Amino acid sequence: MSEIQLTQIRKTFDQTDVIPGLDLTIPEGHFTVLLGPSGCGKSTLLRMIAGLESASAGEIRIGGRLVNDVSPAERGCAMVFQSYALYPHKTVRANMAYPLRMARTPRREIEKRVAETARFLELTDLLDRYPRQLSGGQRQRVAMGRAMIRRPEVLLYDEPLSNLDLELRVRLRLEIAELQREMKRTAVYVTHDQTEAMTLADSIVVLRKGRIEQVGGPDALYNAPANTFVAGFIGTPKMNFFDVQAVAGDAGTSILTLGGSRITLPRALSRPPAQIGIRPEYCALTSTPGEAAVPLHDSRLVIRENLGDRSFGFLSSSLGKVTYLMDEAAQARDGGVQWLSFPAQKVLCFDARGDLIH
Ligand SMILES: Nc1ncnc2c1ncn2[C@@H]1O[C@H](COP(=O)(O)OP(=O)(O)OP(=O)(O)O)[C@@H](O)[C@H]1O
Ligand SMILES: [Mg+2]
């Protein structure tokens, strides 16, 4: 049993509430990602679970056991840090064996476990090297090996990949995903990289200033973000937001005005929206209006972002800033009046507080 339960957890540094009182249950065997901007309290939360930081108030339970006063070594957690934190004067073998030696594991057992873990992480050929003789990715795999070797109930990761170059990051991300599939440990993974979060997580906890904005699977966060913060934080390029006015619609529809145009949404809304959000991948510039469309005046392409398989255009226009999926062939062919067109059912509506209207 290794469900993690946080009840009214608070952390105060120098009279500032970094985490003002947070409730969260992290299910056993799940891979949970804590995602949020720099300084929102992700590491602090993780370190409180690990026992490296005390909670100012509230209760932390792991597998039902209250652990507030339990030392880090006794909590059944192992942590992987951004900065590897390997012992420079010890070989890979000795680094990995260290937690077992501290736990006074018999020598034979240590050798067996080091060999197994090294095989699992493809480190067998590197066991006699020192950390300085390893690449960043290899070092991080050793750090992961050292965390896994005691077979902890809970694995805690604090941005383990952010010091690596993109290619290595992608490769190690896949390795971590595979590891998780085989080990099925309760894992809490801190990152501010949403791609990492979306590919690894069973469940993502979006944090902002020490508060939970939303908890959900990658699809839920992407398609039904609870508010404009989550909507703007998840997805690249960032979602477009426009101020709208609501006009009464017929049964089962809602009519909004935006930039002098009427947009009919194919559903009734429980309250009038103040803003709508549309992801750039659903937006196109067209010479004739699409299903839902707004005319663009004075539009100027500020920058074009070429992602290889597709390009996004960033416009300044009468609607403000607009990001859209470019179809250069169509634009070259059609030219003329520009409409911003998008499918009406992809429009998300938010109230004046920024909360999603279902
Ligand atoms: N020991 C400390 N003393 C005082 N303030 C601290 C301490 N540790 C963290 N903080 C503050 O608490 C807040 C949360 O810090 P934390 O390290 O948890 O953020 P984070 O979400 O992990 O950010 P990042 O993505 O940059 O790592 C920050 O405002 C930070 O300045
Ligand atoms: Mg951090």
PDB file of N, CA, C and O in Angstrom, residues 268-331:
ATOM      1  N   ALA A 268     -26.166  24.908 -25.563  1.00  0.00           N
ATOM      2  CA  ALA A 268     -26.625  25.936 -24.626  1.00  0.00           C
ATOM      3  C   ALA A 268     -25.570  26.097 -23.541  1.00  0.00           C
ATOM      4  O   ALA A 268     -24.876  25.153 -23.199  1.00  0.00           O
ATOM      5  N   LEU A 269     -25.415  27.310 -23.020  1.00  0.00           N
ATOM      6  CA  LEU A 269     -24.440  27.559 -21.954  1.00  0.00           C
ATOM      7  C   LEU A 269     -25.189  27.889 -20.670  1.00  0.00           C
ATOM      8  O   LEU A 269     -26.237  28.536 -20.711  1.00  0.00           O
ATOM      9  N   SER A 270     -24.643  27.449 -19.544  1.00  0.00           N
ATOM     10  CA  SER A 270     -25.339  27.656 -18.271  1.00  0.00           C
ATOM     11  C   SER A 270     -25.268  29.122 -17.829  1.00  0.00           C
ATOM     12  O   SER A 270     -26.066  29.579 -17.035  1.00  0.00           O
ATOM     13  N   ARG A 271     -24.287  29.865 -18.322  1.00  0.00           N
ATOM     14  CA  ARG A 271     -24.202  31.302 -18.012  1.00  0.00           C
ATOM     15  C   ARG A 271     -23.448  31.995 -19.131  1.00  0.00           C
ATOM     16  O   ARG A 271     -22.726  31.336 -19.894  1.00  0.00           O
ATOM     17  N   PRO A 272     -23.601  33.316 -19.255  1.00  0.00           N
ATOM     18  CA  PRO A 272     -22.980  33.992 -20.396  1.00  0.00           C
ATOM     19  C   PRO A 272     -21.459  34.056 -20.276  1.00  0.00           C
ATOM     20  O   PRO A 272     -20.933  34.334 -19.191  1.00  0.00           O
ATOM     21  N   PRO A 273     -20.744  33.763 -21.347  1.00  0.00           N
ATOM     22  CA  PRO A 273     -19.287  33.822 -21.305  1.00  0.00           C
ATOM     23  C   PRO A 273     -18.769  35.250 -21.440  1.00  0.00           C
ATOM     24  O   PRO A 273     -19.435  36.115 -22.013  1.00  0.00           O
ATOM     25  N   ALA A 274     -17.579  35.488 -20.901  1.00  0.00           N
ATOM     26  CA  ALA A 274     -16.911  36.775 -21.073  1.00  0.00           C
ATOM     27  C   ALA A 274     -15.756  36.635 -22.059  1.00  0.00           C
ATOM     28  O   ALA A 274     -15.333  37.599 -22.682  1.00  0.00           O
ATOM     29  N   GLN A 275     -15.280  35.395 -22.169  1.00  0.00           N
ATOM     30  CA  GLN A 275     -14.119  35.121 -23.008  1.00  0.00           C
ATOM     31  C   GLN A 275     -14.306  33.780 -23.678  1.00  0.00           C
ATOM     32  O   GLN A 275     -14.914  32.885 -23.103  1.00  0.00           O
ATOM     33  N   ILE A 276     -13.732  33.635 -24.871  1.00  0.00           N
ATOM     34  CA  ILE A 276     -13.671  32.296 -25.445  1.00  0.00           C
ATOM     35  C   ILE A 276     -12.208  31.942 -25.709  1.00  0.00           C
ATOM     36  O   ILE A 276     -11.353  32.826 -25.833  1.00  0.00           O
ATOM     37  N   GLY A 277     -11.947  30.650 -25.762  1.00  0.00           N
ATOM     38  CA  GLY A 277     -10.609  30.166 -26.066  1.00  0.00           C
ATOM     39  C   GLY A 277     -10.671  29.198 -27.234  1.00  0.00           C
ATOM     40  O   GLY A 277     -11.584  28.375 -27.313  1.00  0.00           O
ATOM     41  N   ILE A 278      -9.729  29.343 -28.170  1.00  0.00           N
ATOM     42  CA  ILE A 278      -9.654  28.413 -29.316  1.00  0.00           C
ATOM     43  C   ILE A 278      -8.195  28.057 -29.510  1.00  0.00           C
ATOM     44  O   ILE A 278      -7.330  28.932 -29.594  1.00  0.00           O
ATOM     45  N   ARG A 279      -7.909  26.785 -29.593  1.00  0.00           N
ATOM     46  CA  ARG A 279      -6.528  26.361 -29.791  1.00  0.00           C
ATOM     47  C   ARG A 279      -6.065  26.719 -31.208  1.00  0.00           C
ATOM     48  O   ARG A 279      -6.817  26.581 -32.170  1.00  0.00           O
ATOM     49  N   PRO A 280      -4.805  27.160 -31.332  1.00  0.00           N
ATOM     50  CA  PRO A 280      -4.280  27.575 -32.639  1.00  0.00           C
ATOM     51  C   PRO A 280      -4.428  26.502 -33.718  1.00  0.00           C
ATOM     52  O   PRO A 280      -4.659  26.826 -34.878  1.00  0.00           O
ATOM     53  N   GLU A 281      -4.328  25.228 -33.324  1.00  0.00           N
ATOM     54  CA  GLU A 281      -4.419  24.181 -34.347  1.00  0.00           C
ATOM     55  C   GLU A 281      -5.791  24.081 -34.983  1.00  0.00           C
ATOM     56  O   GLU A 281      -5.961  23.458 -36.016  1.00  0.00           O
ATOM     57  N   TYR A 282      -6.812  24.690 -34.348  1.00  0.00           N
ATOM     58  CA  TYR A 282      -8.148  24.683 -34.934  1.00  0.00           C
ATOM     59  C   TYR A 282      -8.426  25.964 -35.725  1.00  0.00           C
ATOM     60  O   TYR A 282      -9.487  26.128 -36.303  1.00  0.00           O
ATOM     61  N   CYS A 283      -7.475  26.903 -35.720  1.00  0.00           N
ATOM     62  CA  CYS A 283      -7.701  28.187 -36.378  1.00  0.00           C
ATOM     63  C   CYS A 283      -7.027  28.214 -37.746  1.00  0.00           C
ATOM     64  O   CYS A 283      -5.894  27.755 -37.892  1.00  0.00           O
ATOM     65  N   ALA A 284      -7.726  28.782 -38.725  1.00  0.00           N
ATOM     66  CA  ALA A 284      -7.146  28.910 -40.061  1.00  0.00           C
ATOM     67  C   ALA A 284      -7.490  30.287 -40.610  1.00  0.00           C
ATOM     68  O   ALA A 284      -8.488  30.888 -40.205  1.00  0.00           O
ATOM     69  N   LEU A 285      -6.656  30.799 -41.517  1.00  0.00           N
ATOM     70  CA  LEU A 285      -7.009  32.019 -42.241  1.00  0.00           C
ATOM     71  C   LEU A 285      -7.593  31.592 -43.567  1.00  0.00           C
ATOM     72  O   LEU A 285      -6.988  30.806 -44.302  1.00  0.00           O
ATOM     73  N   THR A 286      -8.779  32.121 -43.877  1.00  0.00           N
ATOM     74  CA  THR A 286      -9.452  31.697 -45.102  1.00  0.00           C
ATOM     75  C   THR A 286      -9.944  32.917 -45.867  1.00  0.00           C
ATOM     76  O   THR A 286     -10.097  33.997 -45.293  1.00  0.00           O
ATOM     77  N   SER A 287     -10.213  32.724 -47.175  1.00  0.00           N
ATOM     78  CA  SER A 287     -10.701  33.848 -47.972  1.00  0.00           C
ATOM     79  C   SER A 287     -12.225  33.903 -47.948  1.00  0.00           C
ATOM     80  O   SER A 287     -12.827  34.920 -48.274  1.00  0.00           O
ATOM     81  N   THR A 288     -12.861  32.800 -47.561  1.00  0.00           N
ATOM     82  CA  THR A 288     -14.313  32.809 -47.351  1.00  0.00           C
ATOM     83  C   THR A 288     -14.554  32.335 -45.925  1.00  0.00           C
ATOM     84  O   THR A 288     -13.749  31.562 -45.404  1.00  0.00           O
ATOM     85  N   PRO A 289     -15.619  32.813 -45.292  1.00  0.00           N
ATOM     86  CA  PRO A 289     -15.831  32.443 -43.888  1.00  0.00           C
ATOM     87  C   PRO A 289     -16.121  30.960 -43.723  1.00  0.00           C
ATOM     88  O   PRO A 289     -16.864  30.383 -44.519  1.00  0.00           O
ATOM     89  N   GLY A 290     -15.515  30.347 -42.697  1.00  0.00           N
ATOM     90  CA  GLY A 290     -15.802  28.946 -42.381  1.00  0.00           C
ATOM     91  C   GLY A 290     -17.032  28.858 -41.501  1.00  0.00           C
ATOM     92  O   GLY A 290     -17.785  29.827 -41.378  1.00  0.00           O
ATOM     93  N   GLU A 291     -17.195  27.734 -40.866  1.00  0.00           N
ATOM     94  CA  GLU A 291     -18.369  27.452 -40.016  1.00  0.00           C
ATOM     95  C   GLU A 291     -18.566  28.553 -38.967  1.00  0.00           C
ATOM     96  O   GLU A 291     -19.646  29.081 -38.789  1.00  0.00           O
ATOM     97  N   ALA A 292     -17.491  28.881 -38.261  1.00  0.00           N
ATOM     98  CA  ALA A 292     -17.502  30.054 -37.388  1.00  0.00           C
ATOM     99  C   ALA A 292     -16.331  30.899 -37.857  1.00  0.00           C
ATOM    100  O   ALA A 292     -15.247  30.371 -38.093  1.00  0.00           O
ATOM    101  N   ALA A 293     -16.569  32.192 -38.068  1.00  0.00           N
ATOM    102  CA  ALA A 293     -15.504  33.003 -38.654  1.00  0.00           C
ATOM    103  C   ALA A 293     -15.622  34.453 -38.224  1.00  0.00           C
ATOM    104  O   ALA A 293     -16.716  34.954 -37.942  1.00  0.00           O
ATOM    105  N   VAL A 294     -14.480  35.091 -38.147  1.00  0.00           N
ATOM    106  CA  VAL A 294     -14.413  36.503 -37.770  1.00  0.00           C
ATOM    107  C   VAL A 294     -13.522  37.197 -38.788  1.00  0.00           C
ATOM    108  O   VAL A 294     -12.443  36.695 -39.093  1.00  0.00           O
ATOM    109  N   PRO A 295     -13.963  38.350 -39.336  1.00  0.00           N
ATOM    110  CA  PRO A 295     -13.089  39.032 -40.285  1.00  0.00           C
ATOM    111  C   PRO A 295     -11.888  39.632 -39.556  1.00  0.00           C
ATOM    112  O   PRO A 295     -12.027  40.100 -38.426  1.00  0.00           O
ATOM    113  N   LEU A 296     -10.753  39.606 -40.208  1.00  0.00           N
ATOM    114  CA  LEU A 296      -9.542  40.176 -39.621  1.00  0.00           C
ATOM    115  C   LEU A 296      -9.162  41.426 -40.395  1.00  0.00           C
ATOM    116  O   LEU A 296      -9.091  41.410 -41.616  1.00  0.00           O
ATOM    117  N   HIS A 297      -8.946  42.526 -39.668  1.00  0.00           N
ATOM    118  CA  HIS A 297      -8.489  43.753 -40.318  1.00  0.00           C
ATOM    119  C   HIS A 297      -7.091  44.067 -39.840  1.00  0.00           C
ATOM    120  O   HIS A 297      -6.710  43.676 -38.739  1.00  0.00           O
ATOM    121  N   ASP A 298      -6.382  44.804 -40.659  1.00  0.00           N
ATOM    122  CA  ASP A 298      -5.034  45.266 -40.292  1.00  0.00           C
ATOM    123  C   ASP A 298      -4.168  44.132 -39.772  1.00  0.00           C
ATOM    124  O   ASP A 298      -3.416  44.312 -38.825  1.00  0.00           O
ATOM    125  N   SER A 299      -4.316  42.953 -40.345  1.00  0.00           N
ATOM    126  CA  SER A 299      -3.527  41.852 -39.793  1.00  0.00           C
ATOM    127  C   SER A 299      -2.116  41.880 -40.358  1.00  0.00           C
ATOM    128  O   SER A 299      -1.892  42.241 -41.511  1.00  0.00           O
ATOM    129  N   ARG A 300      -1.192  41.539 -39.509  1.00  0.00           N
ATOM    130  CA  ARG A 300       0.213  41.577 -39.879  1.00  0.00           C
ATOM    131  C   ARG A 300       0.871  40.342 -39.281  1.00  0.00           C
ATOM    132  O   ARG A 300       0.744  40.064 -38.081  1.00  0.00           O
ATOM    133  N   LEU A 301       1.541  39.571 -40.119  1.00  0.00           N
ATOM    134  CA  LEU A 301       2.222  38.372 -39.632  1.00  0.00           C
ATOM    135  C   LEU A 301       3.471  38.806 -38.862  1.00  0.00           C
ATOM    136  O   LEU A 301       4.366  39.431 -39.412  1.00  0.00           O
ATOM    137  N   VAL A 302       3.486  38.520 -37.580  1.00  0.00           N
ATOM    138  CA  VAL A 302       4.614  38.931 -36.744  1.00  0.00           C
ATOM    139  C   VAL A 302       5.753  37.914 -36.857  1.00  0.00           C
ATOM    140  O   VAL A 302       6.910  38.275 -37.005  1.00  0.00           O
ATOM    141  N   ILE A 303       5.386  36.659 -36.791  1.00  0.00           N
ATOM    142  CA  ILE A 303       6.418  35.624 -36.903  1.00  0.00           C
ATOM    143  C   ILE A 303       5.776  34.322 -37.361  1.00  0.00           C
ATOM    144  O   ILE A 303       4.584  34.095 -37.150  1.00  0.00           O
ATOM    145  N   ARG A 304       6.581  33.515 -38.010  1.00  0.00           N
ATOM    146  CA  ARG A 304       6.108  32.225 -38.460  1.00  0.00           C
ATOM    147  C   ARG A 304       6.952  31.186 -37.742  1.00  0.00           C
ATOM    148  O   ARG A 304       8.182  31.270 -37.746  1.00  0.00           O
ATOM    149  N   GLU A 305       6.283  30.242 -37.084  1.00  0.00           N
ATOM    150  CA  GLU A 305       7.018  29.213 -36.360  1.00  0.00           C
ATOM    151  C   GLU A 305       6.911  27.912 -37.142  1.00  0.00           C
ATOM    152  O   GLU A 305       5.828  27.336 -37.244  1.00  0.00           O
ATOM    153  N   ASN A 306       8.026  27.484 -37.686  1.00  0.00           N
ATOM    154  CA  ASN A 306       8.031  26.277 -38.504  1.00  0.00           C
ATOM    155  C   ASN A 306       8.409  25.083 -37.644  1.00  0.00           C
ATOM    156  O   ASN A 306       9.517  24.995 -37.133  1.00  0.00           O
ATOM    157  N   LEU A 307       7.474  24.154 -37.475  1.00  0.00           N
ATOM    158  CA  LEU A 307       7.745  22.988 -36.638  1.00  0.00           C
ATOM    159  C   LEU A 307       8.109  21.779 -37.481  1.00  0.00           C
ATOM    160  O   LEU A 307       8.126  20.658 -37.004  1.00  0.00           O
ATOM    161  N   GLY A 308       8.381  21.986 -38.754  1.00  0.00           N
ATOM    162  CA  GLY A 308       8.754  20.868 -39.617  1.00  0.00           C
ATOM    163  C   GLY A 308       7.533  20.307 -40.307  1.00  0.00           C
ATOM    164  O   GLY A 308       7.348  20.475 -41.506  1.00  0.00           O
ATOM    165  N   ASP A 309       6.656  19.622 -39.543  1.00  0.00           N
ATOM    166  CA  ASP A 309       5.465  19.030 -40.161  1.00  0.00           C
ATOM    167  C   ASP A 309       4.360  20.071 -40.343  1.00  0.00           C
ATOM    168  O   ASP A 309       3.437  19.883 -41.110  1.00  0.00           O
ATOM    169  N   ARG A 310       4.443  21.167 -39.606  1.00  0.00           N
ATOM    170  CA  ARG A 310       3.439  22.223 -39.752  1.00  0.00           C
ATOM    171  C   ARG A 310       4.014  23.542 -39.248  1.00  0.00           C
ATOM    172  O   ARG A 310       5.012  23.548 -38.535  1.00  0.00           O
ATOM    173  N   SER A 311       3.360  24.622 -39.635  1.00  0.00           N
ATOM    174  CA  SER A 311       3.810  25.944 -39.209  1.00  0.00           C
ATOM    175  C   SER A 311       2.666  26.699 -38.567  1.00  0.00           C
ATOM    176  O   SER A 311       1.506  26.549 -38.971  1.00  0.00           O
ATOM    177  N   PHE A 312       3.009  27.492 -37.581  1.00  0.00           N
ATOM    178  CA  PHE A 312       2.023  28.373 -36.978  1.00  0.00           C
ATOM    179  C   PHE A 312       2.374  29.812 -37.303  1.00  0.00           C
ATOM    180  O   PHE A 312       3.544  30.189 -37.333  1.00  0.00           O
ATOM    181  N   GLY A 313       1.341  30.609 -37.572  1.00  0.00           N
ATOM    182  CA  GLY A 313       1.532  32.030 -37.800  1.00  0.00           C
ATOM    183  C   GLY A 313       1.087  32.795 -36.561  1.00  0.00           C
ATOM    184  O   GLY A 313       0.101  32.430 -35.926  1.00  0.00           O
ATOM    185  N   PHE A 314       1.843  33.813 -36.201  1.00  0.00           N
ATOM    186  CA  PHE A 314       1.477  34.699 -35.087  1.00  0.00           C
ATOM    187  C   PHE A 314       1.142  36.055 -35.685  1.00  0.00           C
ATOM    188  O   PHE A 314       2.007  36.713 -36.255  1.00  0.00           O
ATOM    189  N   LEU A 315      -0.124  36.454 -35.579  1.00  0.00           N
ATOM    190  CA  LEU A 315      -0.598  37.694 -36.185  1.00  0.00           C
ATOM    191  C   LEU A 315      -0.849  38.759 -35.142  1.00  0.00           C
ATOM    192  O   LEU A 315      -1.252  38.441 -34.021  1.00  0.00           O
ATOM    193  N   SER A 316      -0.653  40.015 -35.548  1.00  0.00           N
ATOM    194  CA  SER A 316      -1.302  41.078 -34.779  1.00  0.00           C
ATOM    195  C   SER A 316      -2.409  41.576 -35.693  1.00  0.00           C
ATOM    196  O   SER A 316      -2.243  41.654 -36.907  1.00  0.00           O
ATOM    197  N   SER A 317      -3.573  41.879 -35.124  1.00  0.00           N
ATOM    198  CA  SER A 317      -4.740  42.186 -35.958  1.00  0.00           C
ATOM    199  C   SER A 317      -5.756  42.984 -35.173  1.00  0.00           C
ATOM    200  O   SER A 317      -5.551  43.291 -33.998  1.00  0.00           O
ATOM    201  N   SER A 318      -6.887  43.263 -35.821  1.00  0.00           N
ATOM    202  CA  SER A 318      -7.974  43.971 -35.151  1.00  0.00           C
ATOM    203  C   SER A 318      -8.498  43.178 -33.956  1.00  0.00           C
ATOM    204  O   SER A 318      -9.124  43.739 -33.060  1.00  0.00           O
ATOM    205  N   LEU A 319      -8.251  41.872 -33.936  1.00  0.00           N
ATOM    206  CA  LEU A 319      -8.698  41.047 -32.800  1.00  0.00           C
ATOM    207  C   LEU A 319      -7.627  40.949 -31.721  1.00  0.00           C
ATOM    208  O   LEU A 319      -7.798  40.242 -30.738  1.00  0.00           O
ATOM    209  N   GLY A 320      -6.513  41.604 -31.921  1.00  0.00           N
ATOM    210  CA  GLY A 320      -5.384  41.439 -31.005  1.00  0.00           C
ATOM    211  C   GLY A 320      -4.454  40.370 -31.555  1.00  0.00           C
ATOM    212  O   GLY A 320      -4.369  40.182 -32.775  1.00  0.00           O
ATOM    213  N   LYS A 321      -3.780  39.666 -30.659  1.00  0.00           N
ATOM    214  CA  LYS A 321      -2.852  38.631 -31.111  1.00  0.00           C
ATOM    215  C   LYS A 321      -3.604  37.362 -31.455  1.00  0.00           C
ATOM    216  O   LYS A 321      -4.484  36.936 -30.705  1.00  0.00           O
ATOM    217  N   VAL A 322      -3.274  36.783 -32.582  1.00  0.00           N
ATOM    218  CA  VAL A 322      -3.931  35.553 -33.015  1.00  0.00           C
ATOM    219  C   VAL A 322      -2.867  34.574 -33.490  1.00  0.00           C
ATOM    220  O   VAL A 322      -1.969  34.934 -34.254  1.00  0.00           O
ATOM    221  N   THR A 323      -2.951  33.339 -33.036  1.00  0.00           N
ATOM    222  CA  THR A 323      -2.058  32.287 -33.520  1.00  0.00           C
ATOM    223  C   THR A 323      -2.897  31.272 -34.289  1.00  0.00           C
ATOM    224  O   THR A 323      -3.975  30.885 -33.829  1.00  0.00           O
ATOM    225  N   TYR A 324      -2.422  30.882 -35.457  1.00  0.00           N
ATOM    226  CA  TYR A 324      -3.232  29.986 -36.283  1.00  0.00           C
ATOM    227  C   TYR A 324      -2.331  28.999 -37.024  1.00  0.00           C
ATOM    228  O   TYR A 324      -1.133  29.215 -37.174  1.00  0.00           O
ATOM    229  N   LEU A 325      -2.940  27.906 -37.464  1.00  0.00           N
ATOM    230  CA  LEU A 325      -2.224  26.898 -38.230  1.00  0.00           C
ATOM    231  C   LEU A 325      -2.136  27.375 -39.677  1.00  0.00           C
ATOM    232  O   LEU A 325      -3.158  27.625 -40.310  1.00  0.00           O
ATOM    233  N   MET A 326      -0.921  27.485 -40.194  1.00  0.00           N
ATOM    234  CA  MET A 326      -0.753  28.057 -41.533  1.00  0.00           C
ATOM    235  C   MET A 326      -0.990  27.011 -42.617  1.00  0.00           C
ATOM    236  O   MET A 326      -0.546  25.880 -42.495  1.00  0.00           O
ATOM    237  N   ASP A 327      -1.693  27.436 -43.639  1.00  0.00           N
ATOM    238  CA  ASP A 327      -1.812  26.615 -44.833  1.00  0.00           C
ATOM    239  C   ASP A 327      -1.359  27.526 -45.969  1.00  0.00           C
ATOM    240  O   ASP A 327      -2.158  28.232 -46.570  1.00  0.00           O
ATOM    241  N   GLU A 328      -0.044  27.505 -46.212  1.00  0.00           N
ATOM    242  CA  GLU A 328       0.508  28.492 -47.136  1.00  0.00           C
ATOM    243  C   GLU A 328       0.014  28.308 -48.561  1.00  0.00           C
ATOM    244  O   GLU A 328      -0.203  29.284 -49.273  1.00  0.00           O
ATOM    245  N   ALA A 329      -0.224  27.063 -48.953  1.00  0.00           N
ATOM    246  CA  ALA A 329      -0.718  26.806 -50.307  1.00  0.00           C
ATOM    247  C   ALA A 329      -2.069  27.499 -50.501  1.00  0.00           C
ATOM    248  O   ALA A 329      -2.286  28.210 -51.486  1.00  0.00           O
ATOM    249  N   ALA A 330      -2.960  27.325 -49.516  1.00  0.00           N
ATOM    250  CA  ALA A 330      -4.294  27.924 -49.617  1.00  0.00           C
ATOM    251  C   ALA A 330      -4.193  29.448 -49.614  1.00  0.00           C
ATOM    252  O   ALA A 330      -4.887  30.122 -50.375  1.00  0.00           O
ATOM    253  N   GLN A 331      -3.296  29.985 -48.779  1.00  0.00           N
ATOM    254  CA  GLN A 331      -3.189  31.438 -48.703  1.00  0.00           C
ATOM    255  C   GLN A 331      -2.637  32.036 -49.991  1.00  0.00           C
ATOM    256  O   GLN A 331      -3.115  33.062 -50.465  1.00  0.00           O
TER     257      GLN A 331
END
